[in-house]
Coordinates of C-alpha atoms and ligand atoms in Angstrom, one line a residue:
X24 CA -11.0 21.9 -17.3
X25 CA -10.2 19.2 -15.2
X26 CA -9.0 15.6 -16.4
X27 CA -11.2 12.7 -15.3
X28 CA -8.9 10.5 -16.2
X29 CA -6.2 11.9 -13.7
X30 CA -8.9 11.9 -11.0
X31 CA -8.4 15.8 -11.1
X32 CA -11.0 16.5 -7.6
X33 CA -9.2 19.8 -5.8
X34 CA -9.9 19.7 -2.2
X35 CA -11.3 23.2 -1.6
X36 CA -12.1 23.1 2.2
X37 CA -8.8 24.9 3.8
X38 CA -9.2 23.5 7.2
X39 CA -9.1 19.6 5.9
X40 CA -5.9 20.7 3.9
X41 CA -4.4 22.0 6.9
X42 CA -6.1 19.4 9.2
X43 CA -3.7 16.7 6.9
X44 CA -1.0 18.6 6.8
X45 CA -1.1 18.5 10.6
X46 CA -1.3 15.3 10.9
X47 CA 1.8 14.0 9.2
X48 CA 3.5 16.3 12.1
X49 CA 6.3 18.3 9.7
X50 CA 9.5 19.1 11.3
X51 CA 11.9 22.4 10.1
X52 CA 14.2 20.3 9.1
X53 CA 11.6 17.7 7.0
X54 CA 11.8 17.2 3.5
X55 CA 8.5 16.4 2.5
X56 CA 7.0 14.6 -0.9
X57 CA 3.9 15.2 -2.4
X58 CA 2.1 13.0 -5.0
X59 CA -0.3 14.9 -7.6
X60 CA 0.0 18.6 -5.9
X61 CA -2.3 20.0 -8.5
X62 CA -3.2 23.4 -8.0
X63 CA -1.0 23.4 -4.7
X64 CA -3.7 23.7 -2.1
X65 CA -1.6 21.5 0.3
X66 CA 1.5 22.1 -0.9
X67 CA 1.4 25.7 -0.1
X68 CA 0.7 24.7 3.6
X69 CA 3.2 21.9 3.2
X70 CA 6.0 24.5 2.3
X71 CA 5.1 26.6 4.9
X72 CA 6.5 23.7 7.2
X73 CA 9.0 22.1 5.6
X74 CA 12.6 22.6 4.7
X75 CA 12.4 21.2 1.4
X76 CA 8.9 19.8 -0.8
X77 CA 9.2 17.7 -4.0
X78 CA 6.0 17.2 -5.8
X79 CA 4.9 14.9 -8.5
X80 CA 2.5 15.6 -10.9
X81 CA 1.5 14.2 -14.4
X82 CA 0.0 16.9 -15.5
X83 CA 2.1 20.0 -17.5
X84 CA -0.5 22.5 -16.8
X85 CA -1.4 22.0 -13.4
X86 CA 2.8 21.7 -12.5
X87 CA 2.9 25.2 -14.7
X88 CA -0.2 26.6 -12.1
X89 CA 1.7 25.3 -9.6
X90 CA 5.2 27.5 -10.6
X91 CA 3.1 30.1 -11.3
X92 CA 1.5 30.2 -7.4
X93 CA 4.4 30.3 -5.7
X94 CA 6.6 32.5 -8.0
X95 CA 8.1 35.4 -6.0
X96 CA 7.0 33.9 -3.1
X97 CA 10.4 33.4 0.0
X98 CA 9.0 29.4 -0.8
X99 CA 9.6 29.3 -4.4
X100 CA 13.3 28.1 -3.7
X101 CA 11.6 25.2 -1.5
X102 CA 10.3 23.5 -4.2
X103 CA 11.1 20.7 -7.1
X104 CA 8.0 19.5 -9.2
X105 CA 9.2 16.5 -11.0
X106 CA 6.8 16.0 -13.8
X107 CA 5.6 12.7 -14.9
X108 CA 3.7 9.5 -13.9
X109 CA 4.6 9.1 -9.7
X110 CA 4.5 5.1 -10.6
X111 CA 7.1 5.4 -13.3
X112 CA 9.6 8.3 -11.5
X113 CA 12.7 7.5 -9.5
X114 CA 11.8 9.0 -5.9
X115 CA 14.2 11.4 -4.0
X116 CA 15.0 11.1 -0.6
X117 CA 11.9 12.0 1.9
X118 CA 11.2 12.0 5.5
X119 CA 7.4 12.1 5.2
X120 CA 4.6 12.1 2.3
X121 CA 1.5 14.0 2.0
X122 CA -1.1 13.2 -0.6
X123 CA -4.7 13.9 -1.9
X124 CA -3.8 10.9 -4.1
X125 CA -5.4 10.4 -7.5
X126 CA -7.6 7.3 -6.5
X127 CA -6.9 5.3 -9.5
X128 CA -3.5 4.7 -8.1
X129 CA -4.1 3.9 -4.6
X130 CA -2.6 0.3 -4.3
X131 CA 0.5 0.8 -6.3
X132 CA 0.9 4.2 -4.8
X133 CA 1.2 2.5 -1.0
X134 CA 3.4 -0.3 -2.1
X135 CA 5.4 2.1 -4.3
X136 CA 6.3 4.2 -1.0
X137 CA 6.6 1.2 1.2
X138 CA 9.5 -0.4 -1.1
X139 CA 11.0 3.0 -1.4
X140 CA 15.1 3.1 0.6
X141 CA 15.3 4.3 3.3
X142 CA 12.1 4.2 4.8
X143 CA 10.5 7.2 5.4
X144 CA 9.1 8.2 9.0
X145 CA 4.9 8.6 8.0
X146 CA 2.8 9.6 5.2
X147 CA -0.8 11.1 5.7
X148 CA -2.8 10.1 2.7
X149 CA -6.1 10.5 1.4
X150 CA -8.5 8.0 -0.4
X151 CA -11.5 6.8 -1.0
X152 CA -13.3 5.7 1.9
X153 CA -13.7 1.7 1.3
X154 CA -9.7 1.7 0.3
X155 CA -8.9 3.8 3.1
X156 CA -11.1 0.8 5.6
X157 CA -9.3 -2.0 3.4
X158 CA -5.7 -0.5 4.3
X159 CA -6.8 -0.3 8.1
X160 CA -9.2 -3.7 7.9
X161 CA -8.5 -6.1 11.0
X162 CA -9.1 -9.9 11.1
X163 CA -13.2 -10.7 11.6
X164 CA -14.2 -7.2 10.0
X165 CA -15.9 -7.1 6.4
X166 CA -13.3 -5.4 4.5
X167 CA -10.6 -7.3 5.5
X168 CA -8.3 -8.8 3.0
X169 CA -5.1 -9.2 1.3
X170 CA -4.6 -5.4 1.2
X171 CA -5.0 -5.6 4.5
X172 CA -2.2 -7.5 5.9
X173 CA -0.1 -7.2 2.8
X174 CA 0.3 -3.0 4.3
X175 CA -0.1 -3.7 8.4
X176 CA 2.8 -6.7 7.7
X177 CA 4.4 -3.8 6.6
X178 CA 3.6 -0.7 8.4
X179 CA 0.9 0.5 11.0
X180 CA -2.1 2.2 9.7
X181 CA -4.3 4.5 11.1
X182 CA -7.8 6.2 9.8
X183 CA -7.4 9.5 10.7
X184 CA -10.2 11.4 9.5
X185 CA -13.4 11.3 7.2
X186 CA -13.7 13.8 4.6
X187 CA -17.1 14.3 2.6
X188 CA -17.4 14.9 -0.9
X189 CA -18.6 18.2 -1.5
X190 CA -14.9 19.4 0.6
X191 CA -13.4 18.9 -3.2
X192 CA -14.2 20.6 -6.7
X193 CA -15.6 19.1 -8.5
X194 CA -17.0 16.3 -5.9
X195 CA -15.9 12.8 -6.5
X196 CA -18.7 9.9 -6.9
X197 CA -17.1 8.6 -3.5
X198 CA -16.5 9.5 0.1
X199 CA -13.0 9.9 1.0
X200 CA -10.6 9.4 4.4
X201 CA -7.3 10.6 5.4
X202 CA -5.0 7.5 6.8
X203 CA -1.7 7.8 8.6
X204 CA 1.0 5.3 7.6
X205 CA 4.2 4.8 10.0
X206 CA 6.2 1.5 8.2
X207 CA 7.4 -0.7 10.7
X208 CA 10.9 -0.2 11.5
X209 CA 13.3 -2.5 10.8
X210 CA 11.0 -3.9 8.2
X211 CA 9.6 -7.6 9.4
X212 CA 12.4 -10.4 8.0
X213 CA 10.3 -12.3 5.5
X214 CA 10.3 -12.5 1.7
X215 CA 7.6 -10.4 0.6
X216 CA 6.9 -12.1 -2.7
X217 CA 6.4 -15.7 -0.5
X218 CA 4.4 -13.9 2.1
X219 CA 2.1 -12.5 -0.5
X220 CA 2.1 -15.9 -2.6
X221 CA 0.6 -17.4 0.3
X222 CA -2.0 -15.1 0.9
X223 CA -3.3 -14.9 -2.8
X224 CA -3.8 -18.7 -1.9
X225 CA -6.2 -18.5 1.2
X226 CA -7.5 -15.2 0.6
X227 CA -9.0 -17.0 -3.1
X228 CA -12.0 -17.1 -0.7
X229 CA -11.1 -15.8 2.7
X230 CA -14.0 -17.4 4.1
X231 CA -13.3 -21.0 3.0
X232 CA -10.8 -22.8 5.5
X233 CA -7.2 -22.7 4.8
X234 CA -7.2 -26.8 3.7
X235 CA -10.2 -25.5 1.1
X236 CA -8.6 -23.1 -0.5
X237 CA -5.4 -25.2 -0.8
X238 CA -6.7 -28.6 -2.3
X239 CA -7.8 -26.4 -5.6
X240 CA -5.9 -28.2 -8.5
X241 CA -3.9 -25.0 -9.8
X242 CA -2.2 -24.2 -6.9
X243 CA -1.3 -27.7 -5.8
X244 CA 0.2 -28.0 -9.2
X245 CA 2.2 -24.4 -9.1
X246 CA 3.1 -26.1 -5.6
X247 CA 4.5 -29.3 -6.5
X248 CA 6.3 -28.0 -10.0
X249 CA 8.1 -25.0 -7.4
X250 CA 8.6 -27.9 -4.5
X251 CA 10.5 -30.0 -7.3
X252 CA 12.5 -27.1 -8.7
X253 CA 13.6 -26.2 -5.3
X254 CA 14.7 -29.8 -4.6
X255 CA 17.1 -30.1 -8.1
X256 CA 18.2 -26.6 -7.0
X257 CA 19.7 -28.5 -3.6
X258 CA 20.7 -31.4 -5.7
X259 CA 17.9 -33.6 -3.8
X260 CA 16.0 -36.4 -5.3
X261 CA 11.9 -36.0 -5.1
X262 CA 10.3 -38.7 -3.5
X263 CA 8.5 -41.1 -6.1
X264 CA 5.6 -41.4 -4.5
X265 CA 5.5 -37.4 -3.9
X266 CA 1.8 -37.2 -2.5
X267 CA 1.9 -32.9 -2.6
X268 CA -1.7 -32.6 -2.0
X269 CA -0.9 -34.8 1.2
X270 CA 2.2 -33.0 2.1
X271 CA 0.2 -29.9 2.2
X272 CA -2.6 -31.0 4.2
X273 CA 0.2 -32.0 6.8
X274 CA 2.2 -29.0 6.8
X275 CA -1.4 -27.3 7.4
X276 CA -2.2 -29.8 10.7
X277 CA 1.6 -29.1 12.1
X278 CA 0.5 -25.9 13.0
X279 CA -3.0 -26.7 13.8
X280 CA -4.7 -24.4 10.9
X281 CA -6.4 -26.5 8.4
X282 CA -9.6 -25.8 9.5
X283 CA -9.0 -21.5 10.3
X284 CA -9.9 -19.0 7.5
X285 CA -7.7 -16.2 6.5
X286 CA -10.8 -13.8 7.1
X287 CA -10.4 -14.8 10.5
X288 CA -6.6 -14.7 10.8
X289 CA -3.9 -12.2 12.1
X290 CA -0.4 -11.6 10.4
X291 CA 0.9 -13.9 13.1
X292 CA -1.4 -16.7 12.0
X293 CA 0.0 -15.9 8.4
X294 CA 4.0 -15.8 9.4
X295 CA 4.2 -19.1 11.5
X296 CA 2.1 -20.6 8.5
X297 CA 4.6 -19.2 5.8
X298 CA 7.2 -20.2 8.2
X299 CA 6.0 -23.9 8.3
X300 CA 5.4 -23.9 4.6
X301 CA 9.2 -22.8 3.7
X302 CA 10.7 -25.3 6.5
X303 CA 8.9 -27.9 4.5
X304 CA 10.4 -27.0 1.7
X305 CA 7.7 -25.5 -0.4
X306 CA 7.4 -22.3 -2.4
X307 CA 5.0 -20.1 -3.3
X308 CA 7.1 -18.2 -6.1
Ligands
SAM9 N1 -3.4 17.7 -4.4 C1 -4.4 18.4 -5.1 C2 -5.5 18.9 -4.1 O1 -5.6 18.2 -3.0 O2 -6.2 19.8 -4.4 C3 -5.0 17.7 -6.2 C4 -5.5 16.3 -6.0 S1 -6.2 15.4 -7.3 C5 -7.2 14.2 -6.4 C6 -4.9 14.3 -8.0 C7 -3.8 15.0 -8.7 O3 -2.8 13.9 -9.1 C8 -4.1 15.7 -9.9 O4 -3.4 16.9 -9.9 C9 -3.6 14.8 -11.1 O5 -3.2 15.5 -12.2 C10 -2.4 14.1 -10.4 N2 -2.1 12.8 -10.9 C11 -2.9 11.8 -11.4 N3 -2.3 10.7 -11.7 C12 -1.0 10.9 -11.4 C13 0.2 10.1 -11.5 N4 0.2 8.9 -12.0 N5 1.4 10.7 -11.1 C14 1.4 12.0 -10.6 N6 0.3 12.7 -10.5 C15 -0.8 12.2 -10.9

């Protein structure tokens, strides 16, 4: 009965459902989205909270079990299922999100909600367990990595709970964990796309050092092609003797980082780096 595919598990246990509920601290006055409600085991306690829940879910027949739960109810005015894919639907306004998320879509899913206007005030998701440590992964641990400071660059993260597999029907193959997401607010001033192009570059091999990872061929060539569009763009002549892997390697020593690795380095490390990297006059996009 239930769709593999759609990473159908229903959490079963009624205390972890109203233990992440909880969490995400609903006010009266809250309107609340939920991603993939399928039966409606949080969104009934959800509605019980909130002023207003939107749900999106892929799948007709669990939205028409979902109608069917809370028909006659005093909450049945209280909710909007929007039916179709969450990554390809316009979202409505929301002041928080609560999710058992389908895992498949984890990654999108966060960066879906944290480009979403206006920001939101939290979401309390669940995942599986290693994405769940990825999102909350600080420099020197294992499972740190782009994911990592790609979301905390962006918000604050917290791991707020563990749940086990046999709390959902039927169990998944992995552990799972609740995480709390509050996005930074105002959102940090930097480019996104440049901050990310720069750590696809030194996170290649986040254990390498930074001057490693940059001497590879491809991306001084992706480099020097963007650093000479970005000079005819200011109507400014490229040196003839532009030496790119050299000018590189500089812009690395300015800030004394040729020798860190991005395993190693905090979102501060990454911004004066980025910073550095623009005032030279190169671009990662
Ligand atoms: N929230 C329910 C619960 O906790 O019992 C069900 C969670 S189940 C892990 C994931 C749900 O997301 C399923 O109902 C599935 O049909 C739905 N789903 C999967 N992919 C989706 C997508 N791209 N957009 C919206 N819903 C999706």
């Amino acid at each position: 009965i239930f769709d593999k595919t759609l990473g159908q598990h229903i959490l079963k246990n009624p205390l972890v459902a109203q233990g992440i509920v909880d969490k995400a601290g609903v006010k009266a006055t809250d309107i609340v989205l939920e991603v993939g409600p399928g039966t409606g085991n949080l969104t009934v306690k959800i509605l019980e909270k909130a002023k207003k829940t939107t749900v999106v879910e892929m799948d007709p027949r669990l939205a028409a079990e979902l109608t069917k739960r809370v028909q006659g109810t005093p909450e049945q005015r209280k909710l909007d299922i929007i039916l179709g894919d969450f990554l390809k639907v316009d979202l409505p306004y929301f002041d928080v999100c609560i999710s058992n998320t389908p895992y498949q879509i984890s990654s999108p899913l966060v960066f879906k909600l944290l480009a979403h206007r206006p920001l939101w005030r939290c979401a309390v998701l669940m995942f599986q367990r290693e994405f769940a440590l990825r999102l909350t992964a600080k420099p020197g641990d294992a499972l740190y990595c782009r994911l990592s400071a790609n979301v905390q660059l962006l918000a604050k993260v917290d791991h707020v709970m563990k749940v086990g597999r046999n709390n959902f029907r039927p169990p998944p193959q992995v552990e799972s964990s609740v995480v709390r997401i509050e996005p930074r607010q105002p959102p940090p001033p930097v480019d996104f796309n440049e901050w990310d192009g720069l750590l696809r570059v030194l996170f290649v091999r986040k254990n390498k050092t930074c001057a490693a990872n940059f001497k590879t061929q491809t991306i001084l060539d992706l480099l020097e092609h963007n650093y000479k569009t970005y000079c005819s763009l200011r109507g400014m002549d490229v040196p003839m003797e532009f030496d790119c892997k050299a000018a590189v390697l500089a812009v690395l020593d300015s800030v004394g980082m040729s020798e860190m690795r991005a395993s190693k380095m905090d979102n501060d490390d990454f911004l004066k780096l980025l910073s550095a990297f623009v005032d030279a006059g190169f671009r990662f996009t």
